[in-house]
Backbone as ProteinMPNN parsed JSONL, in Angstrom:
{"seq_chain_A": "MLVLPLLVWANGGDQRIVENKYLINLSRAPFTPRVGVKTSFLASFVDIQKNKLVAEDLIVDIRIARLGGEGAAKRTFLFEKEKILVRGGILELSSTFTESGLHEIFFDFAFASNPSKVYEAPDFLLDVQKPLHGYNTNQILIAVLSGFVVGFIGGWFVKRIVNSRVG", "coords_chain_A": {"N_chain_A": [[1.161, -0.8, 0.154], [1.99, 1.065, 0.799], [3.894, 1.199, -1.285], [2.246, 1.794, -3.589], [1.588, 4.719, -4.205], [3.706, 5.684, -5.147], [4.265, 4.171, -7.29], [2.662, 5.971, -9.238], [3.857, 7.803, -10.305], [6.593, 6.577, -11.184], [9.385, 6.006, -13.682], [10.382, 5.783, -16.796], [12.234, 3.961, -19.451], [13.003, 4.254, -23.282], [14.702, 2.228, -25.438], [16.852, 3.614, -28.703], [18.91, 2.338, -31.491], [21.079, 3.963, -33.477], [22.256, 3.799, -36.414], [24.114, 2.011, -35.769], [26.072, 3.65, -34.28], [25.059, 5.275, -32.213], [23.345, 6.119, -29.596], [19.749, 6.622, -28.66], [18.139, 7.66, -25.981], [15.559, 7.127, -24.643], [13.531, 8.387, -22.103], [10.979, 8.678, -19.536], [8.349, 10.675, -17.679], [5.484, 10.212, -16.259], [5.67, 6.608, -16.399], [3.695, 5.709, -18.42], [1.816, 7.378, -20.365], [-0.562, 9.564, -19.76], [-4.144, 11.107, -20.882], [-4.34, 14.604, -20.668], [-2.315, 14.831, -18.452], [1.095, 15.689, -17.961], [3.434, 15.261, -19.307], [7.136, 14.211, -18.385], [9.93, 14.031, -20.571], [12.882, 13.091, -21.588], [15.883, 13.031, -23.081], [18.091, 11.595, -23.949], [21.593, 11.313, -25.789], [23.585, 9.017, -27.114], [27.212, 8.324, -27.587], [28.624, 5.268, -28.952], [30.68, 3.532, -29.089], [32.238, 5.045, -27.282], [31.041, 5.449, -25.098], [29.928, 7.223, -24.013], [27.998, 10.068, -23.582], [26.988, 12.448, -25.989], [29.241, 14.971, -26.895], [29.543, 16.641, -28.49], [27.925, 19.78, -30.086], [24.413, 19.128, -30.827], [21.751, 19.459, -33.673], [18.246, 18.826, -33.373], [15.494, 17.684, -34.948], [12.207, 16.992, -33.689], [9.637, 15.478, -33.827], [5.866, 14.759, -32.952], [3.451, 12.038, -33.523], [0.355, 10.982, -33.609], [-1.032, 8.085, -34.265], [-3.627, 6.253, -36.11], [-7.193, 6.222, -37.352], [-7.681, 4.659, -40.522], [-5.931, 1.912, -40.502], [-2.824, 1.416, -39.264], [-0.651, 2.955, -40.918], [-1.362, 5.348, -40.952], [-1.11, 8.461, -39.979], [-1.33, 11.43, -37.589], [0.51, 14.783, -37.123], [1.173, 16.035, -34.308], [3.227, 17.863, -32.834], [5.82, 19.427, -33.957], [9.325, 19.687, -34.017], [11.776, 21.996, -35.061], [15.219, 21.837, -35.349], [16.771, 21.878, -32.976], [18.853, 23.488, -30.299], [21.093, 21.183, -29.423], [23.002, 20.641, -26.176], [25.813, 18.948, -24.857], [24.54, 16.295, -24.936], [21.773, 15.855, -23.871], [18.855, 16.719, -23.933], [15.545, 18.055, -22.836], [12.123, 18.051, -22.768], [8.599, 18.356, -22.928], [4.929, 16.771, -22.844], [1.566, 17.276, -22.954], [-0.784, 14.831, -23.5], [-3.576, 15.298, -25.989], [-5.517, 13.242, -26.424], [-6.213, 9.749, -25.979], [-4.219, 6.988, -27.419], [-1.994, 5.28, -29.635], [1.063, 6.696, -29.878], [3.334, 7.886, -31.48], [6.945, 9.444, -31.7], [9.604, 11.164, -32.993], [12.843, 11.219, -33.643], [15.44, 13.102, -35.372], [18.732, 14.018, -36.095], [21.859, 16.163, -36.254], [25.271, 16.13, -36.128], [26.501, 19.346, -35.37], [28.643, 20.47, -36.304], [28.664, 18.967, -39.008], [26.037, 19.535, -40.235], [24.509, 19.04, -42.628], [24.719, 15.973, -42.769], [22.166, 14.042, -41.726], [21.152, 11.917, -38.854], [18.633, 9.78, -38.642], [16.507, 8.794, -36.105], [15.087, 5.568, -35.577], [11.816, 5.417, -34.663], [9.709, 6.301, -30.979], [7.424, 4.472, -29.658], [4.774, 4.758, -27.803], [1.774, 4.367, -25.926], [-0.875, 6.152, -24.994], [-2.857, 6.72, -22.403], [-6.244, 6.694, -21.162], [-7.457, 9.084, -19.11], [-7.546, 8.549, -15.26], [-10.689, 7.311, -14.411], [-11.221, 10.368, -14.143], [-9.791, 11.281, -12.141], [-6.913, 12.871, -11.406], [-3.252, 12.524, -10.963], [-2.503, 13.788, -8.59], [-4.327, 14.233, -7.201], [-5.056, 11.383, -6.459], [-3.242, 11.201, -5.041], [-2.755, 12.94, -3.244], [-5.298, 12.11, -2.014], [-4.643, 9.287, -0.585], [-2.421, 10.055, 0.965], [-3.976, 11.728, 2.69], [-5.436, 9.736, 3.707], [-3.731, 8.198, 4.795], [-2.799, 10.097, 7.111], [-4.795, 10.351, 8.51], [-5.958, 7.924, 9.437], [-3.697, 7.762, 11.357], [-3.718, 9.713, 13.129], [-6.026, 9.149, 14.618], [-5.767, 6.44, 15.346], [-3.732, 6.988, 17.43], [-5.07, 8.778, 19.177], [-7.185, 6.636, 19.956], [-5.185, 5.299, 21.481], [-4.311, 6.31, 23.425], [-6.662, 6.771, 24.592], [-7.243, 4.215, 25.554], [-4.972, 3.722, 26.757], [-5.455, 5.615, 29.138], [-7.985, 4.661, 30.371], [-6.976, 2.628, 31.761], [-4.799, 2.643, 33.084]], "CA_chain_A": [[-0.072, -0.127, 0.002], [2.88, 2.303, 0.98], [4.605, 1.295, -2.698], [1.476, 2.225, -4.336], [1.579, 6.27, -4.576], [5.058, 6.057, -5.717], [4.226, 3.822, -8.571], [2.213, 7.051, -10.057], [5.294, 8.523, -10.652], [7.02, 5.875, -11.392], [9.238, 6.74, -14.667], [10.93, 4.783, -17.302], [12.439, 4.897, -20.966], [13.135, 3.315, -23.965], [15.958, 3.154, -26.349], [17.141, 3.313, -30.526], [20.162, 2.807, -31.878], [21.034, 4.392, -34.979], [23.811, 3.283, -37.625], [25.22, 1.132, -34.793], [26.977, 4.402, -33.812], [24.71, 6.13, -31.187], [22.412, 5.662, -28.934], [18.959, 7.571, -28.196], [17.388, 6.753, -24.458], [14.282, 8.306, -24.217], [13.348, 8.128, -20.481], [9.709, 9.735, -19.154], [7.72, 10.324, -16.205], [5.206, 9.163, -15.498], [6.008, 5.997, -18.133], [2.955, 5.999, -18.942], [1.274, 9.039, -20.358], [-2.232, 9.777, -19.477], [-4.483, 12.355, -21.452], [-4.334, 15.876, -19.749], [-1.401, 14.863, -17.644], [1.904, 16.38, -18.042], [4.919, 14.035, -19.587], [8.029, 14.848, -19.222], [10.614, 13.241, -21.442], [14.636, 13.427, -21.543], [16.268, 12.041, -24.236], [20.269, 11.294, -23.972], [22.212, 10.966, -26.846], [25.237, 8.153, -26.717], [28.066, 7.436, -28.562], [28.398, 4.162, -28.601], [32.036, 3.703, -29.008], [32.962, 5.838, -26.551], [30.045, 5.194, -23.728], [29.278, 8.61, -23.062], [27.25, 11.206, -23.737], [27.234, 12.92, -26.947], [30.238, 16.218, -26.229], [29.355, 17.895, -29.643], [26.448, 19.896, -29.948], [23.418, 18.214, -31.978], [20.93, 19.655, -33.897], [17.646, 17.672, -33.454], [14.099, 17.954, -34.774], [11.368, 16.424, -32.75], [7.68, 15.232, -34.302], [5.358, 13.455, -32.165], [2.778, 11.944, -33.966], [-0.84, 10.329, -33.348], [-1.809, 6.71, -35.022], [-5.189, 5.954, -36.535], [-7.837, 6.271, -38.688], [-7.776, 2.934, -41.236], [-4.42, 1.146, -40.663], [-1.817, 1.877, -38.599], [0.302, 3.681, -41.197], [-1.808, 6.691, -41.011], [-0.711, 9.256, -38.632], [-1.396, 12.72, -37.528], [1.067, 15.333, -36.383], [0.706, 16.563, -32.994], [4.046, 18.543, -32.535], [7.125, 19.298, -34.701], [9.97, 21.644, -33.699], [12.909, 22.061, -35.633], [16.762, 23.001, -35.223], [16.711, 22.432, -31.451], [20.208, 22.883, -30.665], [21.281, 20.432, -28.009], [24.168, 20.438, -25.777], [25.865, 17.987, -23.843], [24.093, 15.379, -25.25], [20.773, 15.782, -22.908], [17.643, 17.3, -24.401], [14.723, 18.269, -21.722], [10.6, 18.505, -23.142], [7.42, 17.875, -21.991], [3.77, 17.251, -23.273], [0.066, 17.353, -22.425], [-1.656, 14.861, -24.532], [-5.073, 15.607, -25.643], [-6.11, 11.976, -26.842], [-5.291, 8.746, -25.981], [-4.221, 6.108, -28.312], [-0.726, 4.936, -29.801], [1.553, 7.996, -30.297], [5.195, 7.703, -32.088], [7.686, 10.321, -30.995], [10.678, 10.655, -34.189], [14.159, 12.543, -33.335], [16.615, 13.657, -36.333], [19.849, 14.658, -35.586], [22.791, 16.488, -36.982], [25.976, 17.45, -35.516], [26.648, 21.149, -35.54], [30.101, 20.712, -37.094], [28.218, 18.873, -40.136], [24.401, 19.864, -40.089], [24.048, 18.057, -43.586], [24.61, 14.791, -42.225], [21.023, 13.508, -40.705], [20.733, 10.882, -38.4], [17.079, 9.575, -38.453], [16.473, 7.475, -35.016], [13.833, 4.673, -35.446], [10.554, 5.686, -33.791], [9.596, 5.7, -29.956], [5.988, 4.179, -29.535], [3.827, 5.346, -27.02], [0.777, 4.599, -25.644], [-0.832, 7.244, -24.318], [-4.02, 6.054, -21.649], [-6.951, 7.894, -21.076], [-7.544, 9.681, -17.749], [-7.733, 7.783, -14.391], [-11.522, 7.458, -13.522], [-11.63, 11.61, -13.782], [-9.072, 11.909, -11.117], [-5.26, 13.696, -11.573], [-2.309, 11.419, -10.028], [-1.838, 14.538, -7.675], [-5.736, 14.245, -6.568], [-5.119, 10.229, -6.073], [-2.016, 10.626, -4.054], [-3.475, 13.414, -1.757], [-6.413, 11.296, -1.323], [-4.063, 8.283, -0.225], [-1.52, 10.235, 1.964], [-4.912, 12.123, 4.119], [-6.072, 8.649, 4.325], [-2.649, 7.119, 6.091], [-2.752, 10.691, 8.481], [-6.115, 10.403, 9.649], [-5.421, 6.675, 10.282], [-2.503, 7.669, 12.255], [-4.305, 10.685, 14.266], [-7.11, 8.23, 14.866], [-4.918, 5.693, 16.497], [-2.967, 7.681, 18.736], [-6.155, 9.141, 20.117], [-7.9, 5.577, 20.427], [-4.359, 4.718, 22.18], [-4.41, 7.57, 24.346], [-7.998, 6.494, 25.17], [-7.483, 2.809, 26.074], [-4.361, 3.95, 27.907], [-5.906, 6.525, 30.265], [-8.434, 4.067, 31.062], [-6.425, 1.345, 31.654], [-3.655, 3.088, 34.028]], "C_chain_A": [[0.796, 1.457, -0.293], [3.779, 2.692, -0.521], [3.316, 2.157, -3.377], [1.378, 3.725, -5.301], [2.934, 6.495, -4.997], [5.088, 5.654, -6.822], [3.552, 4.823, -10.109], [2.928, 7.813, -10.632], [5.937, 8.08, -11.025], [7.652, 6.401, -13.245], [10.171, 5.572, -15.345], [11.534, 5.003, -18.689], [12.777, 3.502, -21.994], [14.427, 3.27, -24.975], [16.225, 2.479, -27.677], [18.57, 3.45, -30.555], [20.15, 3.417, -33.416], [22.213, 4.664, -35.539], [24.398, 2.447, -36.861], [26.315, 1.957, -34.091], [26.451, 4.765, -32.633], [23.684, 5.655, -31.193], [21.452, 6.418, -28.703], [18.185, 7.033, -26.69], [16.285, 7.918, -24.198], [13.234, 7.708, -22.708], [11.566, 9.158, -20.355], [8.873, 9.33, -18.007], [6.482, 10.8, -16.386], [5.795, 8.439, -16.846], [4.986, 5.89, -19.004], [1.89, 6.756, -19.215], [-0.257, 8.97, -20.06], [-2.749, 11.022, -20.593], [-4.674, 13.581, -20.333], [-3.334, 15.801, -18.597], [0.324, 15.276, -18.538], [2.877, 15.614, -18.396], [5.71, 14.748, -19.649], [9.2, 13.636, -19.617], [12.383, 13.94, -21.515], [15.17, 12.416, -22.278], [17.599, 12.378, -24.063], [20.648, 10.672, -25.339], [23.762, 10.222, -26.722], [26.159, 8.533, -27.981], [28.546, 6.15, -28.106], [29.825, 3.254, -28.224], [32.218, 4.334, -27.892], [32.279, 5.88, -25.319], [29.959, 6.102, -22.827], [28.457, 9.301, -24.217], [27.544, 11.898, -25.049], [27.952, 14.353, -26.647], [29.371, 17.264, -27.126], [27.92, 18.249, -29.122], [25.965, 19.645, -31.302], [22.723, 19.54, -32.228], [20.128, 18.819, -34.128], [16.126, 18.651, -33.977], [13.434, 16.953, -34.615], [9.877, 16.51, -33.635], [7.299, 14.04, -33.53], [3.982, 13.283, -33.063], [1.784, 10.804, -33.683], [-1.372, 9.101, -34.389], [-3.181, 6.877, -35.124], [-5.663, 6.255, -37.459], [-7.705, 4.527, -39.471], [-6.306, 2.738, -41.751], [-3.773, 1.628, -40.121], [-0.674, 3.005, -39.084], [-0.288, 5.589, -41.566], [-1.871, 7.681, -39.242], [-0.803, 10.786, -38.933], [-0.199, 13.335, -36.874], [0.811, 16.014, -35.864], [1.839, 17.638, -33.135], [4.984, 18.254, -33.539], [7.668, 20.37, -34.055], [11.215, 21.066, -34.421], [14.244, 22.77, -35.551], [16.793, 23.102, -33.989], [18.215, 21.964, -30.953], [20.289, 22.211, -28.609], [22.832, 20.142, -27.691], [24.475, 19.654, -24.839], [25.233, 16.743, -23.819], [22.423, 14.821, -24.404], [19.947, 16.735, -23.527], [16.447, 16.946, -23.592], [13.296, 18.647, -22.864], [10.016, 17.331, -22.352], [6.747, 18.141, -23.181], [2.902, 16.71, -22.837], [-0.676, 16.798, -23.452], [-2.77, 14.814, -24.4], [-6.075, 14.349, -25.896], [-5.102, 10.698, -26.569], [-5.06, 7.921, -26.831], [-2.57, 5.916, -28.281], [0.004, 6.498, -30.582], [3.034, 7.94, -30.825], [5.769, 8.985, -32.094], [9.157, 10.166, -32.329], [11.562, 11.659, -33.748], [15.395, 12.068, -34.841], [17.279, 14.649, -35.635], [21.197, 14.806, -36.216], [23.512, 17.194, -35.805], [25.809, 18.859, -36.239], [27.481, 21.143, -36.373], [29.755, 20.046, -38.956], [26.934, 18.755, -40.19], [24.466, 18.967, -41.646], [23.734, 16.536, -43.482], [23.562, 14.19, -41.249], [20.951, 12.41, -40.293], [19.397, 9.98, -37.851], [17.099, 8.263, -37.181], [14.999, 6.673, -35.57], [12.679, 5.377, -34.432], [10.347, 5.225, -32.903], [7.885, 5.771, -30.179], [5.309, 4.518, -28.123], [2.297, 5.123, -26.709], [0.548, 4.906, -24.53], [-2.361, 6.563, -23.944], [-4.747, 7.096, -21.526], [-6.949, 8.609, -19.531], [-7.852, 8.632, -16.387], [-9.055, 7.937, -13.987], [-12.262, 9.859, -13.488], [-10.661, 12.068, -12.596], [-7.715, 12.083, -11.827], [-4.556, 12.318, -10.695], [-2.306, 12.445, -9.148], [-3.202, 14.206, -6.723], [-5.759, 12.821, -5.806], [-4.118, 10.186, -4.763], [-2.48, 11.959, -2.658], [-3.944, 12.74, -0.963], [-5.693, 9.851, -0.53], [-3.09, 9.066, 1.1], [-2.778, 10.937, 2.768], [-5.217, 10.658, 4.174], [-5.123, 8.186, 5.638], [-2.333, 8.676, 7.449], [-4.2, 10.598, 9.316], [-6.259, 9.214, 10.504], [-4.322, 6.834, 10.999], [-2.764, 8.672, 13.17], [-5.369, 9.693, 15.144], [-6.593, 7.274, 15.603], [-4.546, 5.64, 17.698], [-4.27, 8.336, 19.268], [-6.952, 7.912, 20.685], [-6.492, 5.123, 21.469], [-4.644, 5.389, 23.61], [-5.62, 7.119, 25.72], [-8.062, 5.203, 26.254], [-6.621, 3.209, 27.214], [-4.491, 4.649, 29.326], [-7.201, 5.256, 31.628], [-7.874, 2.493, 31.683], [-5.266, 1.604, 33.213], [-4.419, 4.138, 34.741]], "O_chain_A": [[0.567, 2.424, -1.02], [4.199, 3.791, -0.882], [3.585, 3.321, -3.672], [1.191, 3.873, -6.509], [3.252, 7.666, -5.203], [5.719, 6.306, -7.654], [3.73, 4.655, -11.315], [2.52, 8.531, -11.545], [6.589, 8.903, -11.668], [6.883, 6.962, -14.026], [10.634, 4.634, -14.697], [11.413, 6.128, -19.174], [12.812, 2.301, -21.724], [15.061, 4.296, -25.22], [16.006, 1.293, -27.925], [19.288, 4.26, -29.969], [19.277, 3.269, -34.271], [23.021, 5.544, -35.244], [25.444, 2.021, -37.349], [27.246, 1.442, -33.472], [27.268, 4.66, -31.717], [23.061, 5.033, -32.053], [21.985, 7.472, -28.355], [17.737, 5.89, -26.596], [16.254, 9.065, -23.751], [12.453, 6.765, -22.588], [11.236, 10.114, -21.057], [8.686, 8.223, -17.503], [6.419, 11.983, -16.721], [6.208, 8.974, -17.875], [5.178, 5.946, -20.219], [0.996, 6.852, -18.375], [-0.899, 7.954, -20.325], [-1.923, 11.783, -21.096], [-5.152, 13.357, -19.221], [-3.446, 16.671, -17.734], [0.459, 15.043, -19.74], [3.333, 15.111, -17.369], [5.714, 15.73, -20.39], [9.289, 12.552, -19.039], [12.767, 15.109, -21.481], [14.978, 11.206, -22.158], [18.038, 13.528, -24.062], [20.088, 9.708, -25.861], [24.802, 10.755, -26.336], [25.799, 8.943, -29.084], [28.854, 5.976, -26.926], [29.948, 2.483, -27.272], [32.609, 3.364, -27.244], [32.908, 6.363, -24.378], [29.919, 6.105, -21.596], [28.373, 9.047, -25.418], [28.766, 11.89, -25.196], [27.167, 15.089, -26.05], [28.757, 18.27, -26.771], [27.126, 17.694, -28.362], [26.51, 19.77, -32.399], [22.846, 20.522, -31.496], [20.479, 17.902, -34.871], [15.767, 19.771, -33.613], [13.761, 15.923, -35.203], [9.258, 17.525, -33.955], [7.831, 12.941, -33.373], [3.386, 14.322, -33.344], [2.262, 9.683, -33.514], [-2.158, 9.398, -35.289], [-3.847, 7.553, -34.34], [-5.029, 6.58, -38.462], [-7.657, 3.466, -38.848], [-5.707, 3.107, -42.762], [-3.927, 2.83, -40.34], [0.004, 3.713, -38.339], [0.209, 6.555, -42.146], [-2.359, 7.588, -38.115], [-0.521, 11.345, -39.993], [0.314, 12.614, -36.018], [0.175, 16.934, -36.378], [1.342, 18.613, -33.7], [5.091, 17.126, -34.019], [7.175, 21.424, -33.652], [11.576, 19.891, -34.364], [14.398, 23.987, -35.653], [16.845, 24.247, -33.539], [18.735, 20.85, -31.025], [19.91, 22.497, -27.473], [23.671, 19.652, -28.447], [23.672, 19.48, -23.922], [25.304, 16.063, -22.796], [22.041, 13.651, -24.379], [20.528, 17.812, -23.658], [16.152, 15.753, -23.511], [13.483, 19.494, -23.736], [10.323, 16.32, -21.72], [7.051, 18.885, -24.114], [3.096, 15.639, -22.262], [-1.232, 17.517, -24.281], [-3.338, 14.489, -23.357], [-7.27, 14.429, -25.612], [-3.895, 10.556, -26.766], [-6.103, 7.938, -27.486], [-1.885, 6.236, -27.31], [-0.441, 7.146, -31.529], [3.84, 8.003, -29.897], [5.006, 9.829, -32.564], [9.641, 9.048, -32.504], [11.191, 12.804, -33.491], [15.934, 10.993, -35.106], [16.915, 15.607, -34.953], [21.743, 13.812, -36.693], [23.158, 18.054, -34.998], [25.224, 19.26, -37.246], [27.244, 21.816, -37.376], [30.366, 20.473, -39.935], [26.591, 17.573, -40.196], [24.446, 17.779, -41.325], [22.753, 15.977, -43.972], [23.906, 13.854, -40.116], [20.679, 11.565, -41.146], [19.304, 9.594, -36.686], [17.566, 7.131, -37.31], [13.994, 7.298, -35.908], [13.061, 5.837, -33.356], [10.455, 3.999, -32.891], [7.23, 6.695, -30.661], [6.154, 4.182, -27.293], [1.548, 5.836, -27.376], [1.045, 4.551, -23.461], [-3.025, 5.992, -24.809], [-4.326, 8.243, -21.674], [-5.916, 8.321, -18.926], [-8.611, 7.73, -16.742], [-9.089, 8.749, -13.062], [-13.271, 10.378, -13.01], [-10.787, 13.205, -12.141], [-7.476, 11.4, -12.823], [-5.118, 11.442, -10.038], [-1.808, 11.807, -8.22], [-3.03, 13.935, -5.535], [-6.312, 12.785, -4.707], [-4.166, 9.427, -3.796], [-2.473, 11.774, -1.441], [-3.625, 12.525, 0.206], [-6.496, 9.342, 0.251], [-3.137, 8.524, 2.204], [-2.579, 10.637, 3.945], [-5.195, 10.452, 5.388], [-5.404, 7.934, 6.81], [-1.771, 8.425, 8.515], [-4.451, 10.771, 10.508], [-6.532, 9.185, 11.704], [-3.872, 5.747, 11.362], [-2.04, 8.628, 14.165], [-5.314, 9.66, 16.374], [-7.049, 7.249, 16.746], [-4.738, 4.877, 18.645], [-4.123, 8.143, 20.475], [-7.409, 8.04, 21.821], [-6.896, 4.466, 22.428], [-5.132, 4.891, 24.625], [-5.589, 7.109, 26.95], [-8.647, 5.134, 27.335], [-7.033, 3.18, 28.373], [-3.863, 4.373, 30.348], [-7.259, 5.103, 32.848], [-8.547, 1.494, 31.934], [-5.092, 0.802, 34.13], [-3.881, 4.795, 35.633]]}, "name": "protein", "num_of_chains": 1, "seq": "MLVLPLLVWANGGDQRIVENKYLINLSRAPFTPRVGVKTSFLASFVDIQKNKLVAEDLIVDIRIARLGGEGAAKRTFLFEKEKILVRGGILELSSTFTESGLHEIFFDFAFASNPSKVYEAPDFLLDVQKPLHGYNTNQILIAVLSGFVVGFIGGWFVKRIVNSRVG"}
């Protein structure tokens, strides 16, 4: 029961390898995005040979699409941002999804020293879920914690009453 509230904000991620040279790790919190809840993303660009974050400046294009319609090949792009300068191999972004269903995130990147050579990473697939019965995660956590506080205070009063009658 104590672990349940922590699972609400559990995070995790996926990895994609680009041309056997680079790895993109996409972490997200919460791990399972929900409609109307802000999802934070952290994209890490790693040089596989050096086993370190890419130190050189990158130019990154991001696209987020929703899959749907007749067949899985149909997608609607919801967000597109080009030429984001990434320093130190780390890119932070966030999104609040408005529809449930499968979404794709695409990262294309180039090194600032050679912007004509664009690396296209395989897409990251997300399954955005419907809201939790109309309650957001903050409301659920507050309710659970309030229950613990009320239970603790109630137990403390019962213990005082029992001890005063016994002693």
